């Protein structure tokens, strides 16, 4: 990192920054995706400590990932300072923020990382973070497949998709074929065995 990260340099994002929440919430959760892999940053704004939950790795697998993690810590430190809080580190140390990887069991396939991150965002409670207790991380592949179907349903049937579908149906310029009734059946479920097979 050669130059300072300044929140003000990204005016399009500033309306989405809630200064009050950034400076008052005890934890900030930051999902990160790079090269098709998701992991989760936990930032404790009170203790100024960070942790990484990665469903696949127990430590940064490459120098590139180490750099991405340092940059993520730096960006969040700058965001907290922008919101009126104290940065996670001072001076040049701010560019070298290190976060330990939490030892948890994780994904059993090469493609479930996003499912784990989304489920962690639902389940993480401050008490478990303080105690270092993560008893809910050892899911069976069947449970992960169930979560995938659950999330797919939420996304497909979300209000924004209903609005999009309505706009498409009303448009004379866009015509899409109707989905197969078999795929719409509640009895049709695709799991990891179907993907791997």
JSON list of C-alpha atoms in Angstrom, two decimals:
[
{"chain": "A", "resi": 1, "resn": "UNK", "atom": "CA", "xyz": [0.00, 0.00, 0.00]},
{"chain": "A", "resi": 2, "resn": "UNK", "atom": "CA", "xyz": [1.78, 3.10, -1.18]},
{"chain": "A", "resi": 3, "resn": "UNK", "atom": "CA", "xyz": [-0.85, 5.73, -0.58]},
{"chain": "A", "resi": 4, "resn": "UNK", "atom": "CA", "xyz": [-3.32, 6.51, 2.15]},
{"chain": "A", "resi": 5, "resn": "UNK", "atom": "CA", "xyz": [-6.86, 5.19, 1.82]},
{"chain": "A", "resi": 6, "resn": "UNK", "atom": "CA", "xyz": [-9.28, 8.09, 2.14]},
{"chain": "A", "resi": 7, "resn": "UNK", "atom": "CA", "xyz": [-12.99, 7.46, 2.47]},
{"chain": "A", "resi": 8, "resn": "UNK", "atom": "CA", "xyz": [-13.64, 10.87, 0.93]},
{"chain": "A", "resi": 9, "resn": "UNK", "atom": "CA", "xyz": [-12.07, 9.64, -2.32]},
{"chain": "A", "resi": 10, "resn": "UNK", "atom": "CA", "xyz": [-15.15, 7.42, -2.82]},
{"chain": "A", "resi": 11, "resn": "UNK", "atom": "CA", "xyz": [-18.07, 9.88, -2.80]},
{"chain": "A", "resi": 12, "resn": "UNK", "atom": "CA", "xyz": [-20.47, 7.36, -4.37]},
{"chain": "A", "resi": 13, "resn": "UNK", "atom": "CA", "xyz": [-20.18, 5.12, -1.28]},
{"chain": "A", "resi": 14, "resn": "UNK", "atom": "CA", "xyz": [-20.43, 7.82, 1.40]},
{"chain": "A", "resi": 15, "resn": "UNK", "atom": "CA", "xyz": [-24.27, 7.89, 1.40]},
{"chain": "A", "resi": 16, "resn": "UNK", "atom": "CA", "xyz": [-24.20, 4.20, 2.38]},
{"chain": "A", "resi": 17, "resn": "UNK", "atom": "CA", "xyz": [-21.91, 4.73, 5.38]},
{"chain": "A", "resi": 18, "resn": "UNK", "atom": "CA", "xyz": [-23.84, 5.00, 8.62]},
{"chain": "A", "resi": 19, "resn": "UNK", "atom": "CA", "xyz": [-21.45, 6.96, 10.84]},
{"chain": "A", "resi": 20, "resn": "UNK", "atom": "CA", "xyz": [-23.52, 6.37, 13.96]},
{"chain": "A", "resi": 21, "resn": "UNK", "atom": "CA", "xyz": [-23.54, 2.60, 13.51]},
{"chain": "A", "resi": 22, "resn": "UNK", "atom": "CA", "xyz": [-19.85, 2.42, 12.60]},
{"chain": "A", "resi": 23, "resn": "UNK", "atom": "CA", "xyz": [-18.86, 4.28, 15.75]},
{"chain": "A", "resi": 24, "resn": "UNK", "atom": "CA", "xyz": [-21.39, 2.73, 18.15]},
{"chain": "A", "resi": 25, "resn": "UNK", "atom": "CA", "xyz": [-21.74, -0.95, 17.26]},
{"chain": "A", "resi": 26, "resn": "UNK", "atom": "CA", "xyz": [-19.54, -3.33, 19.23]},
{"chain": "A", "resi": 27, "resn": "UNK", "atom": "CA", "xyz": [-18.82, -5.47, 16.14]},
{"chain": "A", "resi": 28, "resn": "UNK", "atom": "CA", "xyz": [-18.44, -4.92, 12.43]},
{"chain": "A", "resi": 29, "resn": "UNK", "atom": "CA", "xyz": [-18.80, -7.89, 10.10]},
{"chain": "A", "resi": 30, "resn": "UNK", "atom": "CA", "xyz": [-17.09, -7.66, 6.73]},
{"chain": "A", "resi": 31, "resn": "UNK", "atom": "CA", "xyz": [-17.62, -10.43, 4.16]},
{"chain": "A", "resi": 32, "resn": "UNK", "atom": "CA", "xyz": [-14.66, -10.52, 1.76]},
{"chain": "A", "resi": 33, "resn": "UNK", "atom": "CA", "xyz": [-14.52, -12.26, -1.62]},
{"chain": "A", "resi": 34, "resn": "UNK", "atom": "CA", "xyz": [-11.39, -12.72, -3.72]},
{"chain": "A", "resi": 35, "resn": "UNK", "atom": "CA", "xyz": [-10.74, -15.16, -6.55]},
{"chain": "A", "resi": 36, "resn": "UNK", "atom": "CA", "xyz": [-14.09, -16.83, -5.99]},
{"chain": "A", "resi": 37, "resn": "UNK", "atom": "CA", "xyz": [-13.52, -17.50, -2.28]},
{"chain": "A", "resi": 38, "resn": "UNK", "atom": "CA", "xyz": [-15.45, -15.90, 0.61]},
{"chain": "A", "resi": 39, "resn": "UNK", "atom": "CA", "xyz": [-14.29, -15.34, 4.19]},
{"chain": "A", "resi": 40, "resn": "UNK", "atom": "CA", "xyz": [-15.51, -13.14, 7.03]},
{"chain": "A", "resi": 41, "resn": "UNK", "atom": "CA", "xyz": [-13.80, -10.42, 9.05]},
{"chain": "A", "resi": 42, "resn": "UNK", "atom": "CA", "xyz": [-15.02, -9.75, 12.61]},
{"chain": "A", "resi": 43, "resn": "UNK", "atom": "CA", "xyz": [-13.94, -6.40, 13.99]},
{"chain": "A", "resi": 44, "resn": "UNK", "atom": "CA", "xyz": [-14.44, -5.71, 17.69]},
{"chain": "A", "resi": 45, "resn": "UNK", "atom": "CA", "xyz": [-14.69, -1.91, 17.83]},
{"chain": "A", "resi": 46, "resn": "UNK", "atom": "CA", "xyz": [-14.33, -1.84, 21.64]},
{"chain": "A", "resi": 47, "resn": "UNK", "atom": "CA", "xyz": [-11.14, -3.91, 21.98]},
{"chain": "A", "resi": 48, "resn": "UNK", "atom": "CA", "xyz": [-9.81, -2.81, 18.55]},
{"chain": "A", "resi": 49, "resn": "UNK", "atom": "CA", "xyz": [-9.15, -6.47, 17.66]},
{"chain": "A", "resi": 50, "resn": "UNK", "atom": "CA", "xyz": [-9.96, -8.31, 14.45]},
{"chain": "A", "resi": 51, "resn": "UNK", "atom": "CA", "xyz": [-10.50, -11.98, 13.66]},
{"chain": "A", "resi": 52, "resn": "UNK", "atom": "CA", "xyz": [-10.97, -13.91, 10.43]},
{"chain": "A", "resi": 53, "resn": "UNK", "atom": "CA", "xyz": [-13.41, -16.76, 9.92]},
{"chain": "A", "resi": 54, "resn": "UNK", "atom": "CA", "xyz": [-12.49, -18.69, 6.81]},
{"chain": "A", "resi": 55, "resn": "UNK", "atom": "CA", "xyz": [-14.44, -21.85, 5.99]},
{"chain": "A", "resi": 56, "resn": "UNK", "atom": "CA", "xyz": [-11.51, -23.32, 4.03]},
{"chain": "A", "resi": 57, "resn": "UNK", "atom": "CA", "xyz": [-8.25, -21.99, 5.50]},
{"chain": "A", "resi": 58, "resn": "UNK", "atom": "CA", "xyz": [-6.79, -21.84, 9.01]},
{"chain": "A", "resi": 59, "resn": "UNK", "atom": "CA", "xyz": [-4.24, -19.21, 7.95]},
{"chain": "A", "resi": 60, "resn": "UNK", "atom": "CA", "xyz": [-3.68, -16.98, 4.93]},
{"chain": "A", "resi": 61, "resn": "UNK", "atom": "CA", "xyz": [-2.87, -19.40, 2.09]},
{"chain": "A", "resi": 62, "resn": "UNK", "atom": "CA", "xyz": [-0.71, -16.94, 0.14]},
{"chain": "A", "resi": 63, "resn": "UNK", "atom": "CA", "xyz": [1.13, -13.62, 0.35]},
{"chain": "A", "resi": 64, "resn": "UNK", "atom": "CA", "xyz": [-1.61, -12.14, -1.82]},
{"chain": "A", "resi": 65, "resn": "UNK", "atom": "CA", "xyz": [-4.23, -13.10, 0.79]},
{"chain": "A", "resi": 66, "resn": "UNK", "atom": "CA", "xyz": [-2.04, -11.64, 3.55]},
{"chain": "A", "resi": 67, "resn": "UNK", "atom": "CA", "xyz": [-1.95, -8.36, 1.61]},
{"chain": "A", "resi": 68, "resn": "UNK", "atom": "CA", "xyz": [-5.72, -8.43, 1.06]},
{"chain": "A", "resi": 69, "resn": "UNK", "atom": "CA", "xyz": [-6.28, -9.04, 4.77]},
{"chain": "A", "resi": 70, "resn": "UNK", "atom": "CA", "xyz": [-3.97, -6.17, 5.73]},
{"chain": "A", "resi": 71, "resn": "UNK", "atom": "CA", "xyz": [-5.77, -3.89, 3.30]},
{"chain": "A", "resi": 72, "resn": "UNK", "atom": "CA", "xyz": [-9.19, -4.97, 4.65]},
{"chain": "A", "resi": 73, "resn": "UNK", "atom": "CA", "xyz": [-8.08, -4.12, 8.19]},
{"chain": "A", "resi": 74, "resn": "UNK", "atom": "CA", "xyz": [-6.72, -0.80, 7.01]},
{"chain": "A", "resi": 75, "resn": "UNK", "atom": "CA", "xyz": [-9.92, 0.14, 5.14]},
{"chain": "A", "resi": 76, "resn": "UNK", "atom": "CA", "xyz": [-12.08, -0.65, 8.15]},
{"chain": "A", "resi": 77, "resn": "UNK", "atom": "CA", "xyz": [-9.78, 1.28, 10.44]},
{"chain": "A", "resi": 78, "resn": "UNK", "atom": "CA", "xyz": [-10.16, 4.28, 8.12]},
{"chain": "A", "resi": 79, "resn": "UNK", "atom": "CA", "xyz": [-13.96, 3.83, 7.98]},
{"chain": "A", "resi": 80, "resn": "UNK", "atom": "CA", "xyz": [-14.17, 3.77, 11.78]},
{"chain": "A", "resi": 81, "resn": "UNK", "atom": "CA", "xyz": [-12.00, 6.91, 11.99]},
{"chain": "A", "resi": 82, "resn": "UNK", "atom": "CA", "xyz": [-14.16, 8.56, 9.30]},
{"chain": "A", "resi": 83, "resn": "UNK", "atom": "CA", "xyz": [-17.22, 7.81, 11.43]},
{"chain": "A", "resi": 84, "resn": "UNK", "atom": "CA", "xyz": [-15.66, 9.59, 14.40]},
{"chain": "A", "resi": 85, "resn": "UNK", "atom": "CA", "xyz": [-14.20, 6.56, 16.20]},
{"chain": "A", "resi": 86, "resn": "UNK", "atom": "CA", "xyz": [-10.59, 5.74, 16.97]},
{"chain": "A", "resi": 87, "resn": "UNK", "atom": "CA", "xyz": [-8.66, 3.93, 14.24]},
{"chain": "A", "resi": 88, "resn": "UNK", "atom": "CA", "xyz": [-7.77, 0.30, 14.95]},
{"chain": "A", "resi": 89, "resn": "UNK", "atom": "CA", "xyz": [-4.05, 1.22, 14.96]},
{"chain": "A", "resi": 90, "resn": "UNK", "atom": "CA", "xyz": [-2.14, 4.51, 14.83]},
{"chain": "A", "resi": 91, "resn": "UNK", "atom": "CA", "xyz": [0.20, 5.85, 12.18]},
{"chain": "A", "resi": 92, "resn": "UNK", "atom": "CA", "xyz": [1.98, 3.40, 9.90]},
{"chain": "A", "resi": 93, "resn": "UNK", "atom": "CA", "xyz": [0.86, 0.45, 12.07]},
{"chain": "A", "resi": 94, "resn": "UNK", "atom": "CA", "xyz": [-2.62, 1.01, 10.66]},
{"chain": "A", "resi": 95, "resn": "UNK", "atom": "CA", "xyz": [-1.39, -0.38, 7.33]},
{"chain": "A", "resi": 96, "resn": "UNK", "atom": "CA", "xyz": [-0.14, -3.56, 9.00]},
{"chain": "A", "resi": 97, "resn": "UNK", "atom": "CA", "xyz": [-3.22, -4.68, 10.94]},
{"chain": "A", "resi": 98, "resn": "UNK", "atom": "CA", "xyz": [-3.10, -8.42, 11.46]},
{"chain": "A", "resi": 99, "resn": "UNK", "atom": "CA", "xyz": [-6.09, -10.58, 12.25]},
{"chain": "A", "resi": 100, "resn": "UNK", "atom": "CA", "xyz": [-5.76, -14.15, 13.49]},
{"chain": "A", "resi": 101, "resn": "UNK", "atom": "CA", "xyz": [-7.76, -16.90, 11.85]},
{"chain": "A", "resi": 102, "resn": "UNK", "atom": "CA", "xyz": [-10.31, -18.49, 14.21]},
{"chain": "A", "resi": 103, "resn": "UNK", "atom": "CA", "xyz": [-9.84, -22.25, 14.41]},
{"chain": "A", "resi": 104, "resn": "UNK", "atom": "CA", "xyz": [-13.12, -23.69, 13.18]},
{"chain": "A", "resi": 105, "resn": "UNK", "atom": "CA", "xyz": [-14.09, -26.66, 11.09]},
{"chain": "A", "resi": 106, "resn": "UNK", "atom": "CA", "xyz": [-15.34, -25.59, 7.72]},
{"chain": "A", "resi": 107, "resn": "UNK", "atom": "CA", "xyz": [-16.50, -26.49, 4.28]},
{"chain": "A", "resi": 108, "resn": "UNK", "atom": "CA", "xyz": [-16.10, -29.97, 2.90]},
{"chain": "A", "resi": 109, "resn": "UNK", "atom": "CA", "xyz": [-16.40, -28.96, -0.77]},
{"chain": "A", "resi": 110, "resn": "UNK", "atom": "CA", "xyz": [-14.58, -26.40, -2.88]},
{"chain": "A", "resi": 111, "resn": "UNK", "atom": "CA", "xyz": [-17.64, -24.21, -3.43]},
{"chain": "A", "resi": 112, "resn": "UNK", "atom": "CA", "xyz": [-19.58, -23.77, -0.16]},
{"chain": "A", "resi": 113, "resn": "UNK", "atom": "CA", "xyz": [-17.65, -20.80, 1.27]},
{"chain": "A", "resi": 114, "resn": "UNK", "atom": "CA", "xyz": [-20.41, -18.25, 0.61]},
{"chain": "A", "resi": 115, "resn": "UNK", "atom": "CA", "xyz": [-22.99, -20.49, 2.31]},
{"chain": "A", "resi": 116, "resn": "UNK", "atom": "CA", "xyz": [-20.79, -20.66, 5.42]},
{"chain": "A", "resi": 117, "resn": "UNK", "atom": "CA", "xyz": [-20.23, -16.89, 5.47]},
{"chain": "A", "resi": 118, "resn": "UNK", "atom": "CA", "xyz": [-23.96, -16.14, 5.09]},
{"chain": "A", "resi": 119, "resn": "UNK", "atom": "CA", "xyz": [-24.88, -18.62, 7.83]},
{"chain": "A", "resi": 120, "resn": "UNK", "atom": "CA", "xyz": [-22.20, -17.20, 10.16]},
{"chain": "A", "resi": 121, "resn": "UNK", "atom": "CA", "xyz": [-23.63, -13.72, 9.63]},
{"chain": "A", "resi": 122, "resn": "UNK", "atom": "CA", "xyz": [-26.98, -15.08, 10.82]},
{"chain": "A", "resi": 123, "resn": "UNK", "atom": "CA", "xyz": [-25.68, -17.03, 13.80]},
{"chain": "A", "resi": 124, "resn": "UNK", "atom": "CA", "xyz": [-22.80, -15.09, 15.31]},
{"chain": "A", "resi": 125, "resn": "UNK", "atom": "CA", "xyz": [-23.66, -13.68, 18.71]},
{"chain": "A", "resi": 126, "resn": "UNK", "atom": "CA", "xyz": [-21.42, -11.31, 20.69]},
{"chain": "A", "resi": 127, "resn": "UNK", "atom": "CA", "xyz": [-21.30, -13.70, 23.68]},
{"chain": "A", "resi": 128, "resn": "UNK", "atom": "CA", "xyz": [-19.81, -16.45, 21.52]},
{"chain": "A", "resi": 129, "resn": "UNK", "atom": "CA", "xyz": [-17.22, -14.09, 20.07]},
{"chain": "A", "resi": 130, "resn": "UNK", "atom": "CA", "xyz": [-16.12, -12.96, 23.55]},
{"chain": "A", "resi": 131, "resn": "UNK", "atom": "CA", "xyz": [-15.80, -16.53, 24.79]},
{"chain": "A", "resi": 132, "resn": "UNK", "atom": "CA", "xyz": [-14.17, -17.76, 21.57]},
{"chain": "A", "resi": 133, "resn": "UNK", "atom": "CA", "xyz": [-16.99, -20.33, 21.37]},
{"chain": "A", "resi": 134, "resn": "UNK", "atom": "CA", "xyz": [-18.02, -21.40, 17.91]},
{"chain": "A", "resi": 135, "resn": "UNK", "atom": "CA", "xyz": [-19.97, -24.60, 18.55]},
{"chain": "A", "resi": 136, "resn": "UNK", "atom": "CA", "xyz": [-22.22, -24.18, 15.52]},
{"chain": "A", "resi": 137, "resn": "UNK", "atom": "CA", "xyz": [-19.60, -24.49, 12.82]},
{"chain": "A", "resi": 138, "resn": "UNK", "atom": "CA", "xyz": [-19.44, -28.26, 12.33]},
{"chain": "A", "resi": 139, "resn": "UNK", "atom": "CA", "xyz": [-22.31, -28.71, 9.89]},
{"chain": "A", "resi": 140, "resn": "UNK", "atom": "CA", "xyz": [-22.88, -31.86, 7.87]},
{"chain": "A", "resi": 141, "resn": "UNK", "atom": "CA", "xyz": [-22.90, -31.57, 4.09]},
{"chain": "A", "resi": 142, "resn": "UNK", "atom": "CA", "xyz": [-26.64, -32.30, 4.19]},
{"chain": "A", "resi": 143, "resn": "UNK", "atom": "CA", "xyz": [-27.17, -29.26, 6.45]},
{"chain": "A", "resi": 144, "resn": "UNK", "atom": "CA", "xyz": [-25.07, -27.07, 4.14]},
{"chain": "A", "resi": 145, "resn": "UNK", "atom": "CA", "xyz": [-27.12, -28.27, 1.15]},
{"chain": "A", "resi": 146, "resn": "UNK", "atom": "CA", "xyz": [-30.28, -27.34, 3.06]},
{"chain": "A", "resi": 147, "resn": "UNK", "atom": "CA", "xyz": [-28.88, -23.84, 3.77]},
{"chain": "A", "resi": 148, "resn": "UNK", "atom": "CA", "xyz": [-28.08, -23.46, 0.06]},
{"chain": "A", "resi": 149, "resn": "UNK", "atom": "CA", "xyz": [-31.71, -24.23, -0.88]},
{"chain": "A", "resi": 150, "resn": "UNK", "atom": "CA", "xyz": [-32.92, -21.89, 1.86]},
{"chain": "A", "resi": 151, "resn": "UNK", "atom": "CA", "xyz": [-30.75, -19.00, 0.59]},
{"chain": "A", "resi": 152, "resn": "UNK", "atom": "CA", "xyz": [-31.61, -19.67, -3.05]},
{"chain": "A", "resi": 153, "resn": "UNK", "atom": "CA", "xyz": [-35.31, -19.50, -2.18]},
{"chain": "A", "resi": 154, "resn": "UNK", "atom": "CA", "xyz": [-34.86, -16.24, -0.28]},
{"chain": "A", "resi": 155, "resn": "UNK", "atom": "CA", "xyz": [-32.96, -14.70, -3.18]},
{"chain": "A", "resi": 156, "resn": "UNK", "atom": "CA", "xyz": [-35.22, -15.98, -5.96]},
{"chain": "A", "resi": 157, "resn": "UNK", "atom": "CA", "xyz": [-38.42, -14.95, -4.18]},
{"chain": "A", "resi": 158, "resn": "UNK", "atom": "CA", "xyz": [-37.18, -11.66, -2.74]},
{"chain": "A", "resi": 159, "resn": "UNK", "atom": "CA", "xyz": [-39.18, -8.50, -3.27]},
{"chain": "A", "resi": 160, "resn": "UNK", "atom": "CA", "xyz": [-36.57, -7.00, -5.61]},
{"chain": "A", "resi": 161, "resn": "UNK", "atom": "CA", "xyz": [-36.77, -10.07, -7.87]},
{"chain": "A", "resi": 162, "resn": "UNK", "atom": "CA", "xyz": [-40.58, -9.87, -7.86]},
{"chain": "A", "resi": 163, "resn": "UNK", "atom": "CA", "xyz": [-40.34, -6.25, -8.98]},
{"chain": "A", "resi": 164, "resn": "UNK", "atom": "CA", "xyz": [-37.86, -7.20, -11.70]},
{"chain": "A", "resi": 165, "resn": "UNK", "atom": "CA", "xyz": [-40.10, -10.05, -12.88]},
{"chain": "A", "resi": 166, "resn": "UNK", "atom": "CA", "xyz": [-43.09, -7.70, -12.99]},
{"chain": "A", "resi": 167, "resn": "UNK", "atom": "CA", "xyz": [-41.11, -5.17, -15.07]},
{"chain": "A", "resi": 168, "resn": "UNK", "atom": "CA", "xyz": [-40.02, -7.92, -17.47]},
{"chain": "A", "resi": 169, "resn": "UNK", "atom": "CA", "xyz": [-43.59, -9.25, -17.85]},
{"chain": "A", "resi": 170, "resn": "UNK", "atom": "CA", "xyz": [-44.90, -5.74, -18.54]},
{"chain": "A", "resi": 171, "resn": "UNK", "atom": "CA", "xyz": [-42.17, -4.94, -21.05]},
{"chain": "A", "resi": 172, "resn": "UNK", "atom": "CA", "xyz": [-42.78, -5.45, -24.73]},
{"chain": "A", "resi": 173, "resn": "UNK", "atom": "CA", "xyz": [-39.02, -5.38, -25.38]},
{"chain": "A", "resi": 174, "resn": "UNK", "atom": "CA", "xyz": [-38.05, -8.33, -23.16]},
{"chain": "A", "resi": 175, "resn": "UNK", "atom": "CA", "xyz": [-39.38, -11.86, -23.56]},
{"chain": "A", "resi": 176, "resn": "UNK", "atom": "CA", "xyz": [-38.12, -14.76, -21.50]},
{"chain": "A", "resi": 177, "resn": "UNK", "atom": "CA", "xyz": [-39.13, -18.39, -21.75]},
{"chain": "A", "resi": 178, "resn": "UNK", "atom": "CA", "xyz": [-41.06, -19.77, -18.79]},
{"chain": "A", "resi": 179, "resn": "UNK", "atom": "CA", "xyz": [-39.07, -21.93, -16.36]},
{"chain": "A", "resi": 180, "resn": "UNK", "atom": "CA", "xyz": [-39.74, -25.64, -16.35]},
{"chain": "A", "resi": 181, "resn": "UNK", "atom": "CA", "xyz": [-42.50, -26.70, -13.94]},
{"chain": "A", "resi": 182, "resn": "UNK", "atom": "CA", "xyz": [-40.18, -29.48, -12.76]},
{"chain": "A", "resi": 183, "resn": "UNK", "atom": "CA", "xyz": [-37.63, -26.94, -11.50]},
{"chain": "A", "resi": 184, "resn": "UNK", "atom": "CA", "xyz": [-40.35, -24.98, -9.71]},
{"chain": "A", "resi": 185, "resn": "UNK", "atom": "CA", "xyz": [-41.58, -28.06, -7.85]},
{"chain": "A", "resi": 186, "resn": "UNK", "atom": "CA", "xyz": [-40.83, -28.12, -4.09]},
{"chain": "A", "resi": 187, "resn": "UNK", "atom": "CA", "xyz": [-39.84, -31.77, -4.61]},
{"chain": "A", "resi": 188, "resn": "UNK", "atom": "CA", "xyz": [-36.99, -30.80, -6.93]},
{"chain": "A", "resi": 189, "resn": "UNK", "atom": "CA", "xyz": [-33.86, -30.20, -4.88]},
{"chain": "A", "resi": 190, "resn": "UNK", "atom": "CA", "xyz": [-30.31, -30.03, -6.09]},
{"chain": "A", "resi": 191, "resn": "UNK", "atom": "CA", "xyz": [-27.60, -30.91, -3.61]},
{"chain": "A", "resi": 192, "resn": "UNK", "atom": "CA", "xyz": [-23.81, -31.16, -3.62]},
{"chain": "A", "resi": 193, "resn": "UNK", "atom": "CA", "xyz": [-23.87, -34.75, -4.93]},
{"chain": "A", "resi": 194, "resn": "UNK", "atom": "CA", "xyz": [-25.65, -33.52, -8.08]},
{"chain": "A", "resi": 195, "resn": "UNK", "atom": "CA", "xyz": [-22.99, -30.85, -8.59]},
{"chain": "A", "resi": 196, "resn": "UNK", "atom": "CA", "xyz": [-20.03, -33.16, -8.00]},
{"chain": "A", "resi": 197, "resn": "UNK", "atom": "CA", "xyz": [-21.45, -36.06, -10.03]}
]
